[in-house]
PDB file of C-alpha atoms and ligand atoms in Angstrom:
ATOM      1  CA  UNK A   1      -9.493  27.689  97.142  1.00 47.00           C
ATOM      2  CA  UNK A   2     -10.443  30.299  94.481  1.00 51.00           C
ATOM      3  CA  UNK A   3     -11.975  33.251  94.912  1.00 66.00           C
ATOM      4  CA  UNK A   4     -15.055  35.193  93.321  1.00 81.00           C
ATOM      5  CA  UNK A   5     -13.582  38.561  91.996  1.00 82.00           C
ATOM      6  CA  UNK A   6     -16.727  39.931  93.432  1.00 86.00           C
ATOM      7  CA  UNK A   7     -15.413  38.795  96.965  1.00 91.00           C
ATOM      8  CA  UNK A   8     -13.892  40.915  99.803  1.00 93.00           C
ATOM      9  CA  UNK A   9      -9.885  41.156  99.235  1.00 92.00           C
ATOM     10  CA  UNK A  10      -9.029  44.167 101.750  1.00 94.00           C
ATOM     11  CA  UNK A  11     -10.432  45.775 105.110  1.00 95.00           C
ATOM     12  CA  UNK A  12      -9.052  49.088 105.813  1.00 93.00           C
ATOM     13  CA  UNK A  13      -9.925  50.968 109.653  1.00 93.00           C
ATOM     14  CA  UNK A  14     -10.138  54.527 109.705  1.00 88.00           C
ATOM     15  CA  UNK A  15     -10.559  56.910 112.873  1.00 90.00           C
ATOM     16  CA  UNK A  16     -12.549  59.734 111.692  1.00 87.00           C
ATOM     17  CA  UNK A  17     -12.622  61.547 114.885  1.00 88.00           C
ATOM     18  CA  UNK A  18     -12.026  61.425 118.402  1.00 90.00           C
ATOM     19  CA  UNK A  19     -14.105  61.975 121.749  1.00 90.00           C
ATOM     20  CA  UNK A  20     -11.471  63.439 124.448  1.00 91.00           C
ATOM     21  CA  UNK A  21     -14.288  63.178 127.202  1.00 91.00           C
ATOM     22  CA  UNK A  22     -15.065  59.875 127.053  1.00 90.00           C
ATOM     23  CA  UNK A  23     -11.422  59.032 125.127  1.00 92.00           C
ATOM     24  CA  UNK A  24     -13.442  56.844 122.677  1.00 92.00           C
ATOM     25  CA  UNK A  25     -12.105  56.999 118.752  1.00 92.00           C
ATOM     26  CA  UNK A  26     -15.182  57.655 116.342  1.00 91.00           C
ATOM     27  CA  UNK A  27     -14.099  55.324 113.144  1.00 93.00           C
ATOM     28  CA  UNK A  28     -15.145  54.113 109.714  1.00 92.00           C
ATOM     29  CA  UNK A  29     -14.271  50.957 107.646  1.00 94.00           C
ATOM     30  CA  UNK A  30     -13.884  50.503 104.004  1.00 91.00           C
ATOM     31  CA  UNK A  31     -14.238  47.036 102.686  1.00 93.00           C
ATOM     32  CA  UNK A  32     -12.658  46.477  99.428  1.00 90.00           C
ATOM     33  CA  UNK A  33     -13.595  43.456  96.783  1.00 89.00           C
ATOM     34  CA  UNK A  34     -11.519  41.980  94.008  1.00 86.00           C
ATOM     35  CA  UNK A  35     -13.230  43.503  91.114  1.00 81.00           C
ATOM     36  CA  UNK A  36     -12.627  47.210  92.567  1.00 77.00           C
ATOM     37  CA  UNK A  37     -15.591  48.016  94.714  1.00 82.00           C
ATOM     38  CA  UNK A  38     -15.760  49.872  97.802  1.00 85.00           C
ATOM     39  CA  UNK A  39     -17.681  49.915 100.471  1.00 89.00           C
ATOM     40  CA  UNK A  40     -17.960  52.108 103.243  1.00 90.00           C
ATOM     41  CA  UNK A  41     -19.310  51.599 106.691  1.00 93.00           C
ATOM     42  CA  UNK A  42     -20.511  54.214 108.713  1.00 93.00           C
ATOM     43  CA  UNK A  43     -19.312  58.018 107.766  1.00 87.00           C
ATOM     44  CA  UNK A  44     -18.396  59.215 111.366  1.00 86.00           C
ATOM     45  CA  UNK A  45     -19.337  62.655 112.858  1.00 86.00           C
ATOM     46  CA  UNK A  46     -21.307  65.418 110.880  1.00 86.00           C
ATOM     47  CA  UNK A  47     -19.681  68.936 110.172  1.00 80.00           C
ATOM     48  CA  UNK A  48     -21.509  70.786 112.739  1.00 79.00           C
ATOM     49  CA  UNK A  49     -21.692  68.841 116.351  1.00 80.00           C
ATOM     50  CA  UNK A  50     -25.085  68.875 117.644  1.00 81.00           C
ATOM     51  CA  UNK A  51     -24.675  71.560 120.711  1.00 81.00           C
ATOM     52  CA  UNK A  52     -25.390  69.023 123.673  1.00 84.00           C
ATOM     53  CA  UNK A  53     -22.507  67.021 122.428  1.00 83.00           C
ATOM     54  CA  UNK A  54     -18.904  67.475 124.163  1.00 81.00           C
ATOM     55  CA  UNK A  55     -16.665  68.319 121.611  1.00 78.00           C
ATOM     56  CA  UNK A  56     -14.645  66.214 118.968  1.00 74.00           C
ATOM     57  CA  UNK A  57     -11.812  66.253 117.287  1.00 75.00           C
ATOM     58  CA  UNK A  58     -12.389  65.924 113.941  1.00 70.00           C
ATOM     59  CA  UNK A  59      -9.455  63.843 111.789  1.00 63.00           C
ATOM     60  CA  UNK A  60     -10.616  63.200 108.608  1.00 53.00           C
ATOM     61  CA  UNK A  61     -13.796  62.517 106.367  1.00 47.00           C
ATOM     62  CA  UNK A  62     -14.196  60.078 103.711  1.00 50.00           C
ATOM     63  CA  UNK A  63     -15.628  61.286 100.212  1.00 51.00           C
ATOM     64  CA  UNK A  64     -16.448  58.695  97.306  1.00 45.00           C
ATOM     65  CA  UNK A  65     -18.883  57.153  95.362  1.00 48.00           C
ATOM     66  CA  UNK A  66     -19.643  53.970  97.470  1.00 71.00           C
ATOM     67  CA  UNK A  67     -22.053  51.177  98.804  1.00 86.00           C
ATOM     68  CA  UNK A  68     -22.465  52.587 102.016  1.00 92.00           C
ATOM     69  CA  UNK A  69     -23.700  50.428 105.062  1.00 95.00           C
ATOM     70  CA  UNK A  70     -25.448  52.012 107.837  1.00 96.00           C
ATOM     71  CA  UNK A  71     -25.028  50.313 110.783  1.00 97.00           C
ATOM     72  CA  UNK A  72     -27.493  53.147 112.494  1.00 97.00           C
ATOM     73  CA  UNK A  73     -28.302  56.463 112.338  1.00 97.00           C
ATOM     74  CA  UNK A  74     -26.813  57.920 115.863  1.00 95.00           C
ATOM     75  CA  UNK A  75     -24.776  61.133 115.043  1.00 92.00           C
ATOM     76  CA  UNK A  76     -21.519  59.536 114.814  1.00 94.00           C
ATOM     77  CA  UNK A  77     -21.989  57.030 112.713  1.00 96.00           C
ATOM     78  CA  UNK A  78     -24.051  58.220 110.227  1.00 95.00           C
ATOM     79  CA  UNK A  79     -22.799  62.059 110.318  1.00 92.00           C
ATOM     80  CA  UNK A  80     -21.533  62.170 106.541  1.00 90.00           C
ATOM     81  CA  UNK A  81     -23.777  59.822 104.640  1.00 90.00           C
ATOM     82  CA  UNK A  82     -25.252  62.585 102.697  1.00 91.00           C
ATOM     83  CA  UNK A  83     -22.120  63.447 101.041  1.00 87.00           C
ATOM     84  CA  UNK A  84     -22.607  60.230  99.018  1.00 88.00           C
ATOM     85  CA  UNK A  85     -25.160  61.256  96.862  1.00 86.00           C
ATOM     86  CA  UNK A  86     -25.088  58.422  94.461  1.00 82.00           C
ATOM     87  CA  UNK A  87     -24.270  55.842  96.760  1.00 86.00           C
ATOM     88  CA  UNK A  88     -26.498  53.313  97.643  1.00 89.00           C
ATOM     89  CA  UNK A  89     -27.195  52.844 101.420  1.00 95.00           C
ATOM     90  CA  UNK A  90     -28.101  49.336 103.106  1.00 97.00           C
ATOM     91  CA  UNK A  91     -29.866  49.461 106.200  1.00 98.00           C
ATOM     92  CA  UNK A  92     -31.888  46.973 108.618  1.00 98.00           C
ATOM     93  CA  UNK A  93     -35.549  48.355 107.654  1.00 98.00           C
ATOM     94  CA  UNK A  94     -36.421  48.145 111.188  1.00 97.00           C
ATOM     95  CA  UNK A  95     -34.086  50.543 112.079  1.00 98.00           C
ATOM     96  CA  UNK A  96     -34.906  52.869 109.140  1.00 98.00           C
ATOM     97  CA  UNK A  97     -38.250  52.444 109.975  1.00 98.00           C
ATOM     98  CA  UNK A  98     -37.737  53.401 113.556  1.00 97.00           C
ATOM     99  CA  UNK A  99     -35.815  56.464 112.364  1.00 97.00           C
ATOM    100  CA  UNK A 100     -38.795  57.672 111.074  1.00 97.00           C
ATOM    101  CA  UNK A 101     -40.179  58.320 114.124  1.00 97.00           C
ATOM    102  CA  UNK A 102     -37.512  58.128 117.108  1.00 96.00           C
ATOM    103  CA  UNK A 103     -36.480  61.636 117.508  1.00 96.00           C
ATOM    104  CA  UNK A 104     -32.590  59.872 118.713  1.00 94.00           C
ATOM    105  CA  UNK A 105     -32.264  59.255 114.790  1.00 96.00           C
ATOM    106  CA  UNK A 106     -33.616  62.832 114.128  1.00 95.00           C
ATOM    107  CA  UNK A 107     -30.401  65.023 114.553  1.00 93.00           C
ATOM    108  CA  UNK A 108     -28.941  62.742 111.281  1.00 94.00           C
ATOM    109  CA  UNK A 109     -32.273  62.672 109.309  1.00 96.00           C
ATOM    110  CA  UNK A 110     -30.920  65.013 106.348  1.00 94.00           C
ATOM    111  CA  UNK A 111     -27.979  62.862 106.192  1.00 95.00           C
ATOM    112  CA  UNK A 112     -30.049  59.165 106.160  1.00 96.00           C
ATOM    113  CA  UNK A 113     -33.390  60.224 104.466  1.00 96.00           C
ATOM    114  CA  UNK A 114     -32.578  60.100 101.072  1.00 93.00           C
ATOM    115  CA  UNK A 115     -34.681  58.877  98.284  1.00 93.00           C
ATOM    116  CA  UNK A 116     -35.643  55.283  98.398  1.00 95.00           C
ATOM    117  CA  UNK A 117     -34.539  54.369  95.377  1.00 92.00           C
ATOM    118  CA  UNK A 118     -30.806  54.657  96.616  1.00 91.00           C
ATOM    119  CA  UNK A 119     -32.075  52.897  99.885  1.00 96.00           C
ATOM    120  CA  UNK A 120     -31.795  49.208 100.553  1.00 96.00           C
ATOM    121  CA  UNK A 121     -33.862  47.778 103.460  1.00 98.00           C
ATOM    122  CA  UNK A 122     -32.217  44.578 104.716  1.00 98.00           C
ATOM    123  CA  UNK A 123     -34.674  42.127 106.921  1.00 98.00           C
ATOM    124  CA  UNK A 124     -32.078  40.405 109.467  1.00 98.00           C
ATOM    125  CA  UNK A 125     -28.993  38.874 108.712  1.00 98.00           C
ATOM    126  CA  UNK A 126     -27.935  39.233 105.114  1.00 98.00           C
ATOM    127  CA  UNK A 127     -24.688  37.950 102.810  1.00 97.00           C
ATOM    128  CA  UNK A 128     -24.212  41.353 100.833  1.00 94.00           C
ATOM    129  CA  UNK A 129     -21.720  39.763  98.438  1.00 92.00           C
ATOM    130  CA  UNK A 130     -19.113  36.956  98.773  1.00 92.00           C
ATOM    131  CA  UNK A 131     -17.378  37.672 101.999  1.00 92.00           C
ATOM    132  CA  UNK A 132     -19.470  40.522 103.517  1.00 95.00           C
ATOM    133  CA  UNK A 133     -22.522  39.379 105.679  1.00 97.00           C
ATOM    134  CA  UNK A 134     -24.427  41.909 107.754  1.00 98.00           C
ATOM    135  CA  UNK A 135     -25.651  40.607 110.819  1.00 98.00           C
ATOM    136  CA  UNK A 136     -28.880  42.151 113.004  1.00 98.00           C
ATOM    137  CA  UNK A 137     -28.104  43.183 116.366  1.00 97.00           C
ATOM    138  CA  UNK A 138     -30.862  45.446 118.216  1.00 96.00           C
ATOM    139  CA  UNK A 139     -30.525  46.857 121.245  1.00 94.00           C
ATOM    140  CA  UNK A 140     -28.502  49.676 121.095  1.00 94.00           C
ATOM    141  CA  UNK A 141     -30.929  51.014 119.053  1.00 95.00           C
ATOM    142  CA  UNK A 142     -33.486  49.137 117.074  1.00 96.00           C
ATOM    143  CA  UNK A 143     -31.892  47.304 113.944  1.00 97.00           C
ATOM    144  CA  UNK A 144     -28.444  48.220 114.384  1.00 97.00           C
ATOM    145  CA  UNK A 145     -26.387  46.060 112.207  1.00 98.00           C
ATOM    146  CA  UNK A 146     -23.091  44.482 112.655  1.00 98.00           C
ATOM    147  CA  UNK A 147     -20.658  43.128 109.691  1.00 98.00           C
ATOM    148  CA  UNK A 148     -18.840  39.880 109.736  1.00 98.00           C
ATOM    149  CA  UNK A 149     -16.068  40.036 106.869  1.00 96.00           C
ATOM    150  CA  UNK A 150     -14.399  37.334 105.517  1.00 96.00           C
ATOM    151  CA  UNK A 151     -10.775  38.102 104.187  1.00 95.00           C
ATOM    152  CA  UNK A 152      -8.661  36.136 102.244  1.00 93.00           C
ATOM    153  CA  UNK A 153      -5.908  35.553 104.336  1.00 95.00           C
ATOM    154  CA  UNK A 154      -6.876  37.231 107.659  1.00 96.00           C
ATOM    155  CA  UNK A 155     -10.288  35.589 108.200  1.00 96.00           C
ATOM    156  CA  UNK A 156     -12.918  36.042 109.502  1.00 97.00           C
ATOM    157  CA  UNK A 157     -13.352  39.850 111.099  1.00 98.00           C
ATOM    158  CA  UNK A 158     -16.456  40.645 113.368  1.00 98.00           C
ATOM    159  CA  UNK A 159     -16.847  44.650 113.564  1.00 98.00           C
ATOM    160  CA  UNK A 160     -18.913  44.714 116.340  1.00 98.00           C
ATOM    161  CA  UNK A 161     -20.234  48.054 115.835  1.00 97.00           C
ATOM    162  CA  UNK A 162     -22.188  49.405 119.045  1.00 96.00           C
ATOM    163  CA  UNK A 163     -23.817  46.228 119.859  1.00 96.00           C
ATOM    164  CA  UNK A 164     -20.578  45.886 121.577  1.00 96.00           C
ATOM    165  CA  UNK A 165     -18.341  49.028 122.049  1.00 96.00           C
ATOM    166  CA  UNK A 166     -16.232  47.925 123.965  1.00 95.00           C
ATOM    167  CA  UNK A 167     -14.292  44.566 124.810  1.00 96.00           C
ATOM    168  CA  UNK A 168     -15.202  44.490 128.249  1.00 94.00           C
ATOM    169  CA  UNK A 169     -18.460  43.731 126.996  1.00 93.00           C
ATOM    170  CA  UNK A 170     -18.313  40.995 125.383  1.00 95.00           C
ATOM    171  CA  UNK A 171     -19.621  38.514 127.761  1.00 93.00           C
ATOM    172  CA  UNK A 172     -22.961  36.519 127.795  1.00 88.00           C
ATOM    173  CA  UNK A 173     -24.317  38.168 130.948  1.00 80.00           C
ATOM    174  CA  UNK A 174     -22.739  41.516 130.886  1.00 66.00           C
ATOM    175  CA  UNK A 175     -24.031  45.060 129.872  1.00 56.00           C
ATOM    176  CA  UNK A 176     -26.955  45.973 132.083  1.00 57.00           C
ATOM    177  CA  UNK A 177     -26.344  48.797 134.079  1.00 58.00           C
ATOM    178  CA  UNK A 178     -29.771  49.077 135.090  1.00 58.00           C
ATOM    179  CA  UNK A 179     -30.768  52.356 132.856  1.00 60.00           C
ATOM    180  CA  UNK A 180     -31.130  50.583 129.370  1.00 65.00           C
ATOM    181  CA  UNK A 181     -34.982  49.678 128.629  1.00 66.00           C
ATOM    182  CA  UNK A 182     -33.440  47.351 125.918  1.00 84.00           C
ATOM    183  CA  UNK A 183     -31.252  45.543 128.315  1.00 87.00           C
ATOM    184  CA  UNK A 184     -32.653  42.654 126.834  1.00 90.00           C
ATOM    185  CA  UNK A 185     -32.338  43.138 123.133  1.00 93.00           C
ATOM    186  CA  UNK A 186     -28.648  44.006 124.072  1.00 93.00           C
ATOM    187  CA  UNK A 187     -27.677  40.692 125.790  1.00 93.00           C
ATOM    188  CA  UNK A 188     -29.326  38.965 123.156  1.00 94.00           C
ATOM    189  CA  UNK A 189     -27.425  40.727 120.385  1.00 96.00           C
ATOM    190  CA  UNK A 190     -23.771  40.172 122.554  1.00 96.00           C
ATOM    191  CA  UNK A 191     -25.097  36.332 122.486  1.00 96.00           C
ATOM    192  CA  UNK A 192     -25.754  35.754 119.000  1.00 98.00           C
ATOM    193  CA  UNK A 193     -22.380  37.512 118.428  1.00 98.00           C
ATOM    194  CA  UNK A 194     -20.344  35.401 120.928  1.00 98.00           C
ATOM    195  CA  UNK A 195     -22.092  32.397 118.907  1.00 98.00           C
ATOM    196  CA  UNK A 196     -21.126  33.363 115.798  1.00 98.00           C
ATOM    197  CA  UNK A 197     -17.707  34.010 116.796  1.00 98.00           C
ATOM    198  CA  UNK A 198     -17.765  30.403 118.115  1.00 97.00           C
ATOM    199  CA  UNK A 199     -19.224  28.680 115.239  1.00 96.00           C
ATOM    200  CA  UNK A 200     -17.106  30.694 112.504  1.00 93.00           C
ATOM    201  CA  UNK A 201     -13.794  30.464 114.513  1.00 93.00           C
ATOM    202  CA  UNK A 202     -13.386  34.219 114.540  1.00 96.00           C
ATOM    203  CA  UNK A 203     -10.079  35.478 115.879  1.00 91.00           C
ATOM    204  CA  UNK A 204     -10.420  39.145 114.982  1.00 98.00           C
ATOM    205  CA  UNK A 205     -13.236  40.828 116.988  1.00 98.00           C
ATOM    206  CA  UNK A 206     -13.119  44.588 116.471  1.00 98.00           C
ATOM    207  CA  UNK A 207     -15.072  46.465 119.207  1.00 98.00           C
ATOM    208  CA  UNK A 208     -17.172  49.988 117.939  1.00 96.00           C
ATOM    209  CA  UNK A 209     -15.546  52.207 119.904  1.00 96.00           C
ATOM    210  CA  UNK A 210     -12.960  50.567 121.816  1.00 97.00           C
ATOM    211  CA  UNK A 211      -9.654  52.919 122.738  1.00 96.00           C
ATOM    212  CA  UNK A 212      -7.300  50.592 123.953  1.00 97.00           C
ATOM    213  CA  UNK A 213      -8.168  47.482 121.098  1.00 97.00           C
ATOM    214  CA  UNK A 214      -7.878  50.213 118.628  1.00 96.00           C
ATOM    215  CA  UNK A 215      -4.174  51.643 119.095  1.00 96.00           C
ATOM    216  CA  UNK A 216      -3.233  48.415 118.472  1.00 97.00           C
ATOM    217  CA  UNK A 217      -5.121  47.435 115.205  1.00 97.00           C
ATOM    218  CA  UNK A 218      -3.782  48.391 111.656  1.00 96.00           C
ATOM    219  CA  UNK A 219      -5.324  51.675 110.633  1.00 93.00           C
ATOM    220  CA  UNK A 220      -5.262  52.915 106.834  1.00 87.00           C
ATOM    221  CA  UNK A 221      -3.426  53.139 104.641  1.00 87.00           C
ATOM    222  CA  UNK A 222      -2.744  49.931 106.245  1.00 92.00           C
ATOM    223  CA  UNK A 223      -5.289  47.317 105.796  1.00 94.00           C
ATOM    224  CA  UNK A 224      -6.146  43.733 106.709  1.00 96.00           C
ATOM    225  CA  UNK A 225      -6.284  41.331 103.326  1.00 96.00           C
TER     226      UNK A 225
HETATM  227 ZN1   ZN B   1     -21.159  54.985 118.336  1.00 57.88          ZN
END
């Protein structure tokens, strides 16, 4: 099978911080295409951690000129967006609009509220380039997006991000702890991803903050090809 030079060739997993209190890794992903484009998925925690957050161990940050996929504006995902002053930002329109008024996105606003000519707003599922598909998975927040990466050797890899932060939650009827007003949306997005895994025969599903799984995965400078 011949592949377009612009198609995805590699997937790097990077731990950028760790939250000891909950024992969860904070992670970013980097996708590289055959023609040398670097596409970053999320940017990790900010230099200054919000005062109401428990402390993080910060490992490293990522600074390059890139296309940047913004899965959502929570501070453990959007904390360094503002560093990429020339990057194109790719985000769901619903999430970007929600961020304008949702207090939850206010702490990272200086990071993501960039000139509109650099922000690409998506309306639902979108194939960004051959081998890289963004999947709208509202629930965790409105307009959250997960990422499907099709690699030449590994095959399809699904990055659920926070639509499904832990492997234990990847079932059709889970994730309702009785406290979440968007439990229905979370369930719908979880089922959407379960259907996708079945339809596309996806062998590798990487959950957003699963320490146990993370320890067993290949991290940069190793990569998935
Ligand atoms: Zn998160």
